Amino acid sequence: MSQTTHAGTHEHHDDHDHGPPKGIKRWLFTTNHKDIGTMYLVFALIMLFVGGAMSLVIRAELFQPGMQFVHPDFFNQMTTMHALIMVFGMIMPAFVGFANWMIPMMIGAPDMALPRLNNWSFWILPFASLLLLSTLFMPGGAPASGWTMYPPLVLQTGDAFPFLIFSVHLLGMSSILGAINIIVTIMNMRAPGMTLLKMPMFCWTWLITAYLLIAVMPVLAGGVTMLLTDQYFGTSFFQIAGGGDPVLFQHIFWFFGHPEVYIIILPAFGIISQILPTFSRKPLFGYESMVYAVAAIAFLSFIVWAHHMFTVGMPLAGQLFFMMSTMLIAIPTGVKIFNWTATMWRGSISFETPMLFSVAFLFLFTIGGFSGLMLAIVPADFQYHDSYFVVAHFHYVLVPGALFGAIAGAYYWLPKWTGHMYDETLGKVHFWLSAIFVNITFFPQHFVGLAGMPRRIPDYATQFADFNMISSIGAFGFGFSQLLFVYVIIKCVKGGQKATDQVWDNPEGLEWTVPSPAPYHTFDTAPVVK
């Protein structure tokens, strides 16, 4: 707390001289959780378009068979950069932005626990992302290894290689610092009377996500450092010639990579768990079981990593273990899906934009879940592995899953953040365009994948042409629809009608009353403790 107090007295003293910092200084030096949350969200929005432009390069090339626009090496660089930018530069910063804005307000804290660390963990991000993007302009170009950075492929990158490694270190550092801040804030700064099981669901999902981040980010850091020493310091962790094993890197990477996908989706679960009760005008069904389900998902995410590696020649016992444990994750995830559905059951539902995105999340994320269950079956996975079916699977989880969760949260809290209502009609248009185009983009990829089209290739056999064309049209439609989202946000921030408390009003203030021990889970500020 001393940090906060010092900052407070210092600012107070400044007021007499020349007031709080204005202009660019306000943003550079801010320790205010709302300012930092805003910066995270704006940065994530910019990166959405940078990473999105890269995916459009990929889809333009795949519009028809043959080589049209880019060199095969550049095509593979685009797949690498698209993934790294979207994961580390877009979706994770977006959710950290939500956490910064909402967690202090939800638990009744004046700010985050470590405000200066908060400033630092944000400002590492733009520099790390610029470093990552700069590899595209270095001799030999960015790595063409995919975001998995598998050796020996990634070791052929050339001059850009150490910059790639350094940027991954910095991005991981930013995430770890943000996670530490969230844990300390939630553990130490809750309002009197707010026990852990009275916290809003969003705080729970982020608390668990933060522990995941601290556990797995150092694993990735270790893995990429071993790549670095293999390249420049004569070690042979992954070099067969020196007695190393490239499959070791896969184990290290996926031990990070699998919990990572839950780091990406759990905050979205939290946002959906705030929105559905509000627009169903009912409390969240099975609050405690939802908390335990998130905890179970997080625990299980650590013991399923090798399901990404069924084809490396692991022993049968290993395949069986990873198959069973992967299927086990479907249980807590199913609990969440059913509880969200039960929350809406017989509710007095209205379909404002945040609710539309949340309901779409429910349907489309479930499709991604089912295809994941298919991939968990070892003999089936031998067929699906490295095909476009896998691409379809994880994009159904990440786009209508994580991204729709983030967009829903933005619409939901924009009136609270800005004091203005967003344009509801435009919001709904944005929703329908996004929902239609996201399916046009990714659903056909299931079919080409099952028909045998491999992923990460710039050219393909003619039998895949029709579905690829549909997929590319969908991708451009989806990409350009997001410009409407930017317009809605700018219009809302600049003005628009004053926000009222319509459905955003505390859902507990409706017809029914809640017995006092019930979990407090509306999206507003801390409860009044009687």
Coordinates of C-alpha atoms in Angstrom, one line a residue:
M1 CA 0.0 0.0 0.0
S2 CA 2.9 2.4 0.7
Q3 CA 3.4 2.8 -3.0
T4 CA -0.1 4.0 -3.6
T5 CA 0.0 6.4 -0.6
H6 CA 3.3 7.9 -1.8
A7 CA 1.9 8.3 -5.3
G8 CA -1.2 9.9 -3.9
T9 CA 0.7 12.5 -1.7
H10 CA 3.0 13.3 -4.6
E11 CA 0.1 14.0 -7.0
H12 CA -1.6 16.1 -4.3
H13 CA 1.6 18.2 -4.0
D14 CA 1.7 18.6 -7.8
D15 CA -1.8 20.0 -7.9
H16 CA -0.6 23.2 -6.3
D17 CA 2.2 23.6 -8.8
H18 CA 0.9 22.7 -12.3
G19 CA -1.8 20.0 -11.9
P20 CA -1.6 16.4 -13.0
P21 CA 0.4 15.5 -16.1
K22 CA -1.4 16.3 -19.3
G23 CA -1.1 14.9 -22.9
I24 CA 1.4 12.3 -23.7
K25 CA 2.9 12.4 -20.1
R26 CA -0.4 11.3 -18.6
W27 CA -0.2 8.1 -20.6
L28 CA 3.5 7.5 -20.3
F29 CA 3.7 7.8 -16.5
T30 CA 0.1 6.8 -15.4
T31 CA -0.3 4.4 -12.5
N32 CA -4.1 4.6 -12.8
H33 CA -5.7 1.2 -13.4
K34 CA -8.3 2.7 -15.7
D35 CA -5.8 4.5 -17.9
I36 CA -3.6 1.4 -18.1
G37 CA -6.6 -0.8 -18.9
T38 CA -7.5 1.6 -21.7
M39 CA -4.0 1.5 -23.1
Y40 CA -4.0 -2.3 -23.1
L41 CA -7.4 -2.4 -24.9
V42 CA -6.4 0.2 -27.5
F43 CA -3.1 -1.6 -28.1
A44 CA -4.9 -4.9 -28.5
L45 CA -7.3 -3.4 -31.0
I46 CA -4.4 -2.1 -33.1
M47 CA -2.7 -5.5 -33.0
L48 CA -6.0 -7.2 -34.0
F49 CA -5.7 -5.3 -37.3
V50 CA -2.0 -6.0 -37.7
G51 CA -2.4 -9.7 -37.0
G52 CA -5.6 -9.7 -39.1
A53 CA -3.8 -8.1 -42.1
M54 CA -1.3 -11.0 -41.9
S55 CA -4.1 -13.6 -42.0
L56 CA -5.6 -11.8 -45.0
V57 CA -2.2 -12.2 -46.8
I58 CA -2.5 -16.0 -46.1
R59 CA -6.1 -16.2 -47.2
A60 CA -5.4 -14.1 -50.4
E61 CA -2.7 -16.6 -51.4
L62 CA -5.0 -19.5 -50.7
F63 CA -7.9 -18.0 -52.7
Q64 CA -7.0 -20.3 -55.6
P65 CA -4.4 -23.0 -56.2
G66 CA -1.0 -22.1 -57.5
M67 CA 1.3 -19.3 -56.3
Q68 CA -0.3 -15.9 -56.7
F69 CA 1.0 -13.2 -54.5
V70 CA 3.8 -14.1 -52.1
H71 CA 6.9 -16.3 -52.0
P72 CA 6.4 -19.6 -50.0
D73 CA 8.9 -18.5 -47.4
F74 CA 7.0 -15.2 -46.8
F75 CA 3.8 -17.2 -46.6
N76 CA 5.2 -19.2 -43.8
Q77 CA 6.6 -16.1 -42.1
M78 CA 3.0 -14.7 -42.2
T79 CA 1.6 -17.8 -40.4
T80 CA 4.3 -17.4 -37.7
M81 CA 3.8 -13.7 -37.2
H82 CA 0.0 -13.9 -37.4
A83 CA -0.2 -16.4 -34.6
L84 CA 2.4 -14.7 -32.3
I85 CA 0.9 -11.3 -32.8
M86 CA -2.7 -12.5 -32.2
V87 CA -1.8 -14.5 -29.1
F88 CA 0.8 -12.3 -27.4
G89 CA 0.0 -9.0 -28.9
M90 CA -3.8 -9.1 -29.2
I91 CA -5.9 -11.5 -27.1
M92 CA -3.8 -11.6 -24.0
P93 CA -3.3 -7.8 -23.7
A94 CA -7.1 -7.4 -24.3
F95 CA -8.0 -9.6 -21.4
V96 CA -5.3 -7.9 -19.2
G97 CA -7.0 -4.6 -20.1
F98 CA -10.4 -5.9 -19.0
A99 CA -8.7 -7.2 -15.8
N100 CA -7.1 -3.8 -15.1
W101 CA -10.3 -1.9 -15.7
M102 CA -12.8 -4.2 -13.9
I103 CA -11.1 -6.2 -11.1
P104 CA -10.4 -3.2 -8.8
M105 CA -14.0 -2.0 -9.3
M106 CA -15.5 -5.5 -8.8
I107 CA -13.7 -6.2 -5.5
G108 CA -14.0 -2.6 -4.2
A109 CA -10.2 -1.8 -4.4
P110 CA -9.0 1.8 -5.1
D111 CA -6.5 0.6 -7.8
M112 CA -4.3 -2.4 -8.6
A113 CA -2.0 -3.5 -5.8
L114 CA 1.2 -2.6 -7.7
P115 CA 0.4 0.5 -9.8
R116 CA 4.0 1.2 -11.0
L117 CA 4.6 -2.4 -11.9
N118 CA 1.3 -2.1 -13.8
N119 CA 2.6 0.8 -15.9
W120 CA 5.8 -1.2 -16.6
S121 CA 4.1 -4.4 -17.6
F122 CA 2.1 -2.4 -20.2
W123 CA 5.0 -0.4 -21.7
I124 CA 7.1 -3.6 -22.2
L125 CA 4.4 -4.7 -24.7
P126 CA 4.6 -2.2 -27.6
F127 CA 8.4 -2.4 -27.6
A128 CA 8.3 -6.2 -27.5
S129 CA 5.7 -6.3 -30.4
L130 CA 7.8 -3.9 -32.5
L131 CA 10.8 -6.1 -31.9
L132 CA 8.8 -9.1 -33.1
L133 CA 7.5 -7.2 -36.2
S134 CA 10.9 -5.9 -37.0
T135 CA 12.1 -9.4 -37.7
L136 CA 10.2 -9.2 -41.0
F137 CA 12.6 -6.6 -42.2
M138 CA 15.9 -8.3 -41.3
P139 CA 18.1 -10.4 -43.7
G140 CA 16.5 -13.8 -44.1
G141 CA 13.2 -12.5 -42.8
A142 CA 11.1 -13.6 -39.9
P143 CA 11.1 -17.2 -38.8
A144 CA 9.1 -19.5 -41.1
S145 CA 8.6 -22.1 -38.4
G146 CA 5.1 -21.3 -37.2
W147 CA 4.4 -20.0 -33.8
T148 CA 5.6 -23.3 -32.3
M149 CA 9.2 -22.4 -33.3
Y150 CA 10.1 -26.1 -33.7
P151 CA 13.8 -26.9 -34.2
P152 CA 15.6 -27.5 -36.5
L153 CA 13.4 -25.3 -38.7
V154 CA 13.5 -22.3 -36.5
L155 CA 17.3 -22.5 -36.3
Q156 CA 17.5 -21.7 -40.0
T157 CA 16.0 -18.3 -39.5
G158 CA 19.2 -16.3 -39.7
D159 CA 19.8 -12.8 -38.3
A160 CA 16.2 -12.4 -37.1
F161 CA 16.4 -15.4 -34.8
P162 CA 17.9 -13.8 -31.6
F163 CA 15.4 -10.9 -32.0
L164 CA 12.5 -13.4 -32.1
I165 CA 13.7 -15.1 -28.9
F166 CA 14.2 -11.7 -27.1
S167 CA 10.7 -10.5 -28.1
V168 CA 9.2 -13.7 -26.8
H169 CA 11.1 -13.2 -23.5
L170 CA 9.8 -9.6 -23.2
L171 CA 6.2 -10.6 -24.1
G172 CA 6.3 -13.3 -21.4
M173 CA 7.8 -10.9 -18.9
S174 CA 4.9 -8.5 -19.5
S175 CA 2.4 -11.3 -18.9
I176 CA 4.1 -12.5 -15.7
L177 CA 4.2 -9.0 -14.2
G178 CA 0.5 -8.5 -15.1
A179 CA -0.4 -11.8 -13.5
I180 CA 1.5 -11.1 -10.3
N181 CA -0.3 -7.8 -10.0
I182 CA -3.7 -9.4 -10.5
I183 CA -3.1 -12.1 -7.8
V184 CA -1.8 -9.6 -5.2
T185 CA -4.7 -7.3 -5.9
I186 CA -7.4 -10.0 -5.6
M187 CA -5.8 -11.6 -2.5
N188 CA -5.1 -8.5 -0.6
M189 CA -7.4 -5.7 -1.6
R190 CA -11.0 -7.1 -1.5
A191 CA -13.5 -5.0 0.3
P192 CA -14.4 -6.1 3.8
G193 CA -17.0 -8.9 3.6
M194 CA -16.1 -10.0 0.1
T195 CA -14.9 -13.5 0.6
L196 CA -13.4 -15.4 -2.4
L197 CA -16.7 -17.2 -3.1
K198 CA -18.5 -13.9 -3.2
M199 CA -16.3 -12.5 -6.0
P200 CA -17.7 -11.9 -9.5
M201 CA -17.0 -14.8 -11.8
F202 CA -14.7 -12.6 -13.9
C203 CA -12.3 -12.1 -10.9
W204 CA -12.2 -15.9 -10.4
T205 CA -11.4 -16.7 -14.0
W206 CA -8.6 -14.1 -13.9
L207 CA -7.2 -15.2 -10.5
I208 CA -6.9 -18.8 -11.9
T209 CA -5.5 -17.5 -15.3
A210 CA -2.9 -15.5 -13.4
Y211 CA -1.6 -18.6 -11.6
L212 CA -1.5 -20.4 -15.0
L213 CA 0.6 -17.6 -16.5
I214 CA 3.1 -17.6 -13.7
A215 CA 3.4 -21.4 -13.9
V216 CA 4.0 -21.7 -17.7
M217 CA 5.6 -18.6 -19.0
P218 CA 9.0 -19.5 -17.5
V219 CA 8.7 -22.9 -19.3
L220 CA 8.4 -21.1 -22.6
A221 CA 11.3 -18.8 -21.6
G222 CA 13.4 -21.9 -20.8
G223 CA 12.6 -23.6 -24.1
V224 CA 13.4 -20.6 -26.3
T225 CA 16.6 -20.0 -24.3
M226 CA 17.7 -23.6 -25.0
L227 CA 17.1 -22.8 -28.7
L228 CA 19.3 -19.8 -28.4
T229 CA 22.2 -21.7 -26.8
D230 CA 21.8 -24.4 -29.4
Q231 CA 22.3 -21.8 -32.1
Y232 CA 25.1 -19.7 -30.6
F233 CA 26.7 -21.4 -27.6
G234 CA 27.4 -24.9 -28.9
T235 CA 24.8 -26.8 -26.8
S236 CA 22.9 -29.7 -28.3
F237 CA 19.5 -29.8 -26.5
F238 CA 17.6 -30.3 -29.7
Q239 CA 20.4 -31.1 -32.2
I240 CA 20.6 -34.8 -33.1
A241 CA 24.2 -34.6 -34.2
G242 CA 25.2 -33.7 -30.6
G243 CA 22.9 -36.2 -29.0
G244 CA 20.0 -33.9 -28.5
D245 CA 16.3 -34.5 -29.5
P246 CA 14.1 -32.1 -31.3
V247 CA 11.0 -33.8 -29.8
L248 CA 12.2 -32.5 -26.4
F249 CA 11.5 -29.0 -27.6
Q250 CA 7.9 -30.1 -28.5
H251 CA 7.4 -31.4 -25.0
I252 CA 8.7 -28.1 -23.5
F253 CA 6.7 -26.0 -25.9
W254 CA 3.4 -27.8 -25.4
F255 CA 3.8 -27.9 -21.7
F256 CA 3.6 -24.2 -22.0
G257 CA 1.3 -24.2 -25.1
H258 CA -1.6 -26.2 -23.7
P259 CA -2.2 -24.2 -20.5
E260 CA -1.7 -21.1 -22.8
V261 CA -4.8 -21.9 -24.7
Y262 CA -6.7 -21.9 -21.4
I263 CA -5.0 -18.7 -20.4
I264 CA -6.6 -17.3 -23.6
I265 CA -10.1 -18.7 -23.1
L266 CA -10.7 -18.5 -19.3
P267 CA -11.0 -14.7 -19.1
A268 CA -13.6 -15.0 -21.9
F269 CA -15.5 -17.5 -19.7
G270 CA -15.5 -14.9 -17.0
I271 CA -16.8 -12.2 -19.2
I272 CA -19.6 -14.5 -20.5
S273 CA -20.4 -15.4 -16.9
Q274 CA -21.0 -11.7 -16.2
I275 CA -23.1 -10.9 -19.3
L276 CA -25.5 -13.9 -19.5
P277 CA -27.0 -13.3 -16.0
T278 CA -27.4 -9.6 -16.7
F279 CA -29.4 -10.0 -19.9
S280 CA -31.3 -13.1 -18.6
R281 CA -32.1 -11.1 -15.5
K282 CA -31.3 -14.1 -13.3
P283 CA -28.3 -14.9 -11.1
L284 CA -25.6 -17.2 -12.6
F285 CA -26.7 -20.8 -12.3
G286 CA -24.4 -22.9 -10.1
Y287 CA -21.9 -20.2 -9.2
E288 CA -19.8 -22.4 -7.0
S289 CA -19.7 -25.3 -9.5
M290 CA -18.6 -22.8 -12.1
V291 CA -15.6 -21.8 -9.9
Y292 CA -14.7 -25.4 -9.3
A293 CA -15.0 -26.1 -13.1
V294 CA -12.6 -23.3 -13.9
A295 CA -10.1 -24.6 -11.3
A296 CA -10.5 -28.2 -12.7
I297 CA -9.9 -27.0 -16.3
A298 CA -6.8 -25.2 -15.1
F299 CA -5.4 -28.2 -13.3
L300 CA -6.1 -30.6 -16.1
S301 CA -4.5 -28.3 -18.7
F302 CA -1.1 -29.2 -17.2
I303 CA -1.4 -32.9 -17.8
V304 CA -2.6 -33.0 -21.4
W305 CA 0.2 -31.3 -23.3
A306 CA 1.3 -34.3 -25.4
H307 CA -2.1 -34.6 -27.2
H308 CA -0.5 -32.1 -29.6
M309 CA 2.2 -34.8 -30.3
F310 CA 0.3 -38.1 -30.9
T311 CA 2.3 -38.6 -34.1
V312 CA 5.8 -38.3 -32.7
G313 CA 6.0 -42.0 -31.9
M314 CA 5.2 -42.0 -28.2
P315 CA 4.5 -45.3 -26.4
L316 CA 1.0 -46.7 -26.4
A317 CA 0.7 -46.0 -22.6
G318 CA 1.5 -42.4 -23.2
Q319 CA -1.1 -42.1 -26.0
L320 CA -3.7 -43.7 -23.8
F321 CA -2.9 -41.4 -20.9
F322 CA -3.0 -38.2 -22.9
M323 CA -6.2 -39.3 -24.8
M324 CA -8.1 -40.0 -21.5
S325 CA -6.9 -36.9 -19.7
T326 CA -7.8 -34.8 -22.7
M327 CA -11.3 -36.2 -22.7
L328 CA -11.6 -35.5 -19.0
I329 CA -11.3 -31.7 -19.7
A330 CA -14.6 -32.0 -21.6
I331 CA -16.4 -32.6 -18.2
P332 CA -15.8 -29.3 -16.4
T333 CA -16.1 -27.5 -19.8
G334 CA -19.5 -29.2 -20.3
V335 CA -20.5 -28.1 -16.7
K336 CA -19.9 -24.5 -17.7
I337 CA -21.8 -24.8 -21.0
F338 CA -24.8 -26.3 -19.2
N339 CA -24.7 -23.8 -16.4
W340 CA -24.7 -20.9 -18.9
T341 CA -27.6 -22.5 -20.7
A342 CA -29.4 -23.0 -17.3
T343 CA -28.8 -19.3 -16.5
M344 CA -30.7 -18.3 -19.6
W345 CA -33.4 -21.0 -19.0
R346 CA -36.8 -19.2 -18.3
G347 CA -34.9 -15.9 -17.9
S348 CA -36.4 -12.6 -19.1
I349 CA -33.9 -12.4 -21.9
S350 CA -33.2 -9.4 -24.1
F351 CA -30.8 -9.5 -27.0
E352 CA -28.6 -6.4 -26.8
T353 CA -25.3 -6.6 -28.6
P354 CA -23.2 -8.1 -25.6
M355 CA -25.8 -10.8 -25.2
L356 CA -25.8 -11.6 -28.9
F357 CA -22.0 -12.1 -28.9
S358 CA -22.3 -14.2 -25.7
V359 CA -25.0 -16.5 -27.1
A360 CA -22.9 -16.9 -30.3
F361 CA -20.0 -17.7 -28.1
L362 CA -22.0 -20.5 -26.5
F363 CA -22.9 -22.1 -29.8
L364 CA -19.7 -21.7 -31.7
F365 CA -17.3 -22.4 -28.8
T366 CA -19.1 -25.7 -28.4
I367 CA -18.4 -26.6 -32.0
G368 CA -14.7 -26.0 -31.3
G369 CA -15.0 -28.1 -28.2
F370 CA -16.5 -31.0 -30.1
S371 CA -13.9 -30.9 -32.8
G372 CA -11.3 -30.9 -30.0
L373 CA -12.9 -34.0 -28.6
M374 CA -12.5 -35.6 -32.0
L375 CA -8.8 -34.7 -32.1
A376 CA -8.3 -36.2 -28.7
I377 CA -9.0 -39.7 -30.1
V378 CA -5.6 -41.1 -31.0
P379 CA -6.4 -43.2 -34.1
A380 CA -8.6 -40.4 -35.4
D381 CA -5.9 -37.8 -34.7
F382 CA -3.4 -39.7 -36.8
Q383 CA -5.7 -38.7 -39.7
Y384 CA -6.5 -35.1 -38.6
H385 CA -3.0 -34.2 -37.4
D386 CA -1.4 -31.2 -39.3
S387 CA -4.5 -30.9 -41.5
Y388 CA -6.8 -28.0 -41.9
F389 CA -9.2 -29.7 -39.5
V390 CA -6.9 -28.7 -36.7
V391 CA -6.9 -25.1 -38.0
A392 CA -10.7 -25.1 -38.1
H393 CA -10.8 -26.6 -34.5
F394 CA -8.6 -24.0 -32.8
H395 CA -10.0 -21.1 -34.7
Y396 CA -13.5 -22.0 -33.6
V397 CA -12.2 -21.9 -30.0
L398 CA -10.1 -18.7 -30.4
V399 CA -12.2 -16.5 -32.8
P400 CA -15.9 -17.0 -31.8
G401 CA -14.6 -18.1 -28.4
A402 CA -11.9 -15.8 -27.1
L403 CA -12.4 -12.9 -29.5
F404 CA -16.2 -12.9 -29.3
G405 CA -15.8 -12.9 -25.5
A406 CA -13.6 -9.9 -25.7
I407 CA -15.9 -8.0 -28.1
A408 CA -18.9 -8.9 -25.9
G409 CA -17.0 -7.5 -22.9
A410 CA -16.2 -4.3 -24.8
Y411 CA -19.8 -3.7 -25.7
Y412 CA -20.9 -4.6 -22.2
W413 CA -18.6 -2.3 -20.3
L414 CA -18.3 0.6 -22.8
P415 CA -21.2 2.5 -21.3
K416 CA -19.6 2.1 -17.9
W417 CA -16.2 3.2 -19.1
T418 CA -17.3 6.1 -21.2
G419 CA -20.6 7.3 -19.7
H420 CA -22.1 7.1 -23.2
M421 CA -24.2 4.4 -24.9
Y422 CA -22.8 2.8 -28.0
D423 CA -24.9 2.7 -31.1
E424 CA -27.1 -0.4 -30.5
T425 CA -28.2 -0.7 -34.2
L426 CA -24.6 -0.6 -35.5
G427 CA -23.5 -3.0 -32.7
K428 CA -26.1 -5.5 -33.9
V429 CA -25.0 -5.1 -37.5
H430 CA -21.4 -5.7 -36.4
F431 CA -22.6 -8.8 -34.6
W432 CA -24.4 -10.3 -37.6
L433 CA -21.6 -9.6 -40.0
S434 CA -19.1 -11.1 -37.6
A435 CA -21.2 -14.2 -36.8
I436 CA -21.9 -15.0 -40.5
F437 CA -18.4 -14.4 -41.8
V438 CA -16.7 -16.2 -39.0
N439 CA -18.6 -19.4 -40.0
I440 CA -18.1 -18.8 -43.7
T441 CA -14.3 -18.6 -43.0
F442 CA -13.7 -21.5 -40.7
F443 CA -16.5 -24.0 -41.2
P444 CA -15.3 -25.1 -44.7
Q445 CA -11.8 -25.7 -43.3
H446 CA -13.2 -28.8 -41.5
F447 CA -14.1 -30.2 -44.9
V448 CA -10.8 -29.6 -46.6
G449 CA -9.0 -30.9 -43.5
L450 CA -10.9 -34.1 -43.5
A451 CA -10.3 -34.4 -47.2
G452 CA -6.6 -34.3 -46.5
M453 CA -5.4 -30.7 -47.0
P454 CA -2.3 -30.1 -44.9
R455 CA -1.9 -26.8 -43.0
R456 CA 0.8 -24.2 -43.4
I457 CA 1.2 -24.6 -47.1
P458 CA 0.9 -21.9 -49.7
D459 CA -0.3 -24.1 -52.6
Y460 CA -2.7 -27.0 -52.8
A461 CA -4.3 -29.6 -55.1
T462 CA -7.3 -28.4 -57.2
Q463 CA -9.9 -30.5 -55.4
F464 CA -9.6 -28.1 -52.4
A465 CA -10.2 -25.0 -54.5
D466 CA -13.9 -24.4 -53.9
F467 CA -13.9 -24.5 -50.1
N468 CA -10.7 -22.4 -49.9
M469 CA -12.3 -19.8 -52.1
I470 CA -15.3 -19.7 -49.7
S471 CA -13.0 -19.6 -46.7
S472 CA -11.0 -16.6 -48.2
I473 CA -14.1 -14.6 -49.0
G474 CA -15.3 -15.2 -45.4
A475 CA -12.0 -14.0 -44.0
F476 CA -12.0 -10.7 -45.9
G477 CA -15.6 -10.2 -44.9
F478 CA -14.8 -10.9 -41.3
G479 CA -11.7 -8.7 -41.3
F480 CA -13.5 -5.7 -42.8
S481 CA -16.5 -6.1 -40.5
Q482 CA -14.2 -5.3 -37.6
L483 CA -13.7 -1.7 -39.0
L484 CA -17.4 -1.2 -38.0
F485 CA -16.4 -2.2 -34.4
V486 CA -13.8 0.5 -34.4
Y487 CA -16.3 3.0 -35.7
V488 CA -18.8 2.1 -33.0
I489 CA -16.1 2.5 -30.3
I490 CA -14.9 5.9 -31.5
K491 CA -18.5 7.1 -31.9
C492 CA -19.3 6.0 -28.4
V493 CA -16.2 7.5 -26.8
K494 CA -16.7 10.8 -28.6
G495 CA -20.3 11.1 -27.3
G496 CA -23.7 9.7 -28.0
Q497 CA -26.6 9.5 -25.6
K498 CA -25.8 9.4 -21.9
A499 CA -25.6 5.9 -20.6
T500 CA -28.6 4.9 -18.5
D501 CA -28.7 2.0 -16.1
Q502 CA -31.3 0.0 -18.3
V503 CA -30.2 -3.6 -18.2
W504 CA -26.8 -2.7 -16.9
D505 CA -28.5 -2.0 -13.6
N506 CA -27.7 -4.5 -10.9
P507 CA -29.8 -7.6 -11.9
E508 CA -30.4 -8.2 -8.2
G509 CA -32.5 -5.1 -8.0
L510 CA -35.4 -6.8 -10.0
E511 CA -38.5 -8.6 -8.9
W512 CA -36.8 -11.3 -6.8
T513 CA -34.6 -10.8 -3.8
V514 CA -31.4 -12.7 -3.0
P515 CA -30.8 -14.3 0.4
S516 CA -27.8 -12.7 2.0
P517 CA -25.2 -15.5 1.6
A518 CA -25.8 -15.8 -2.1
P519 CA -22.6 -15.1 -4.2
Y520 CA -22.3 -11.5 -5.2
H521 CA -21.7 -11.6 -8.9
T522 CA -23.1 -8.7 -10.8
F523 CA -20.7 -6.6 -12.8
D524 CA -20.9 -3.5 -10.7
T525 CA -18.7 -2.3 -7.9
A526 CA -18.2 -3.9 -4.5
P527 CA -21.2 -4.8 -2.4
V528 CA -22.4 -2.8 0.6
V529 CA -21.7 -5.0 3.6
K530 CA -24.6 -4.7 6.1

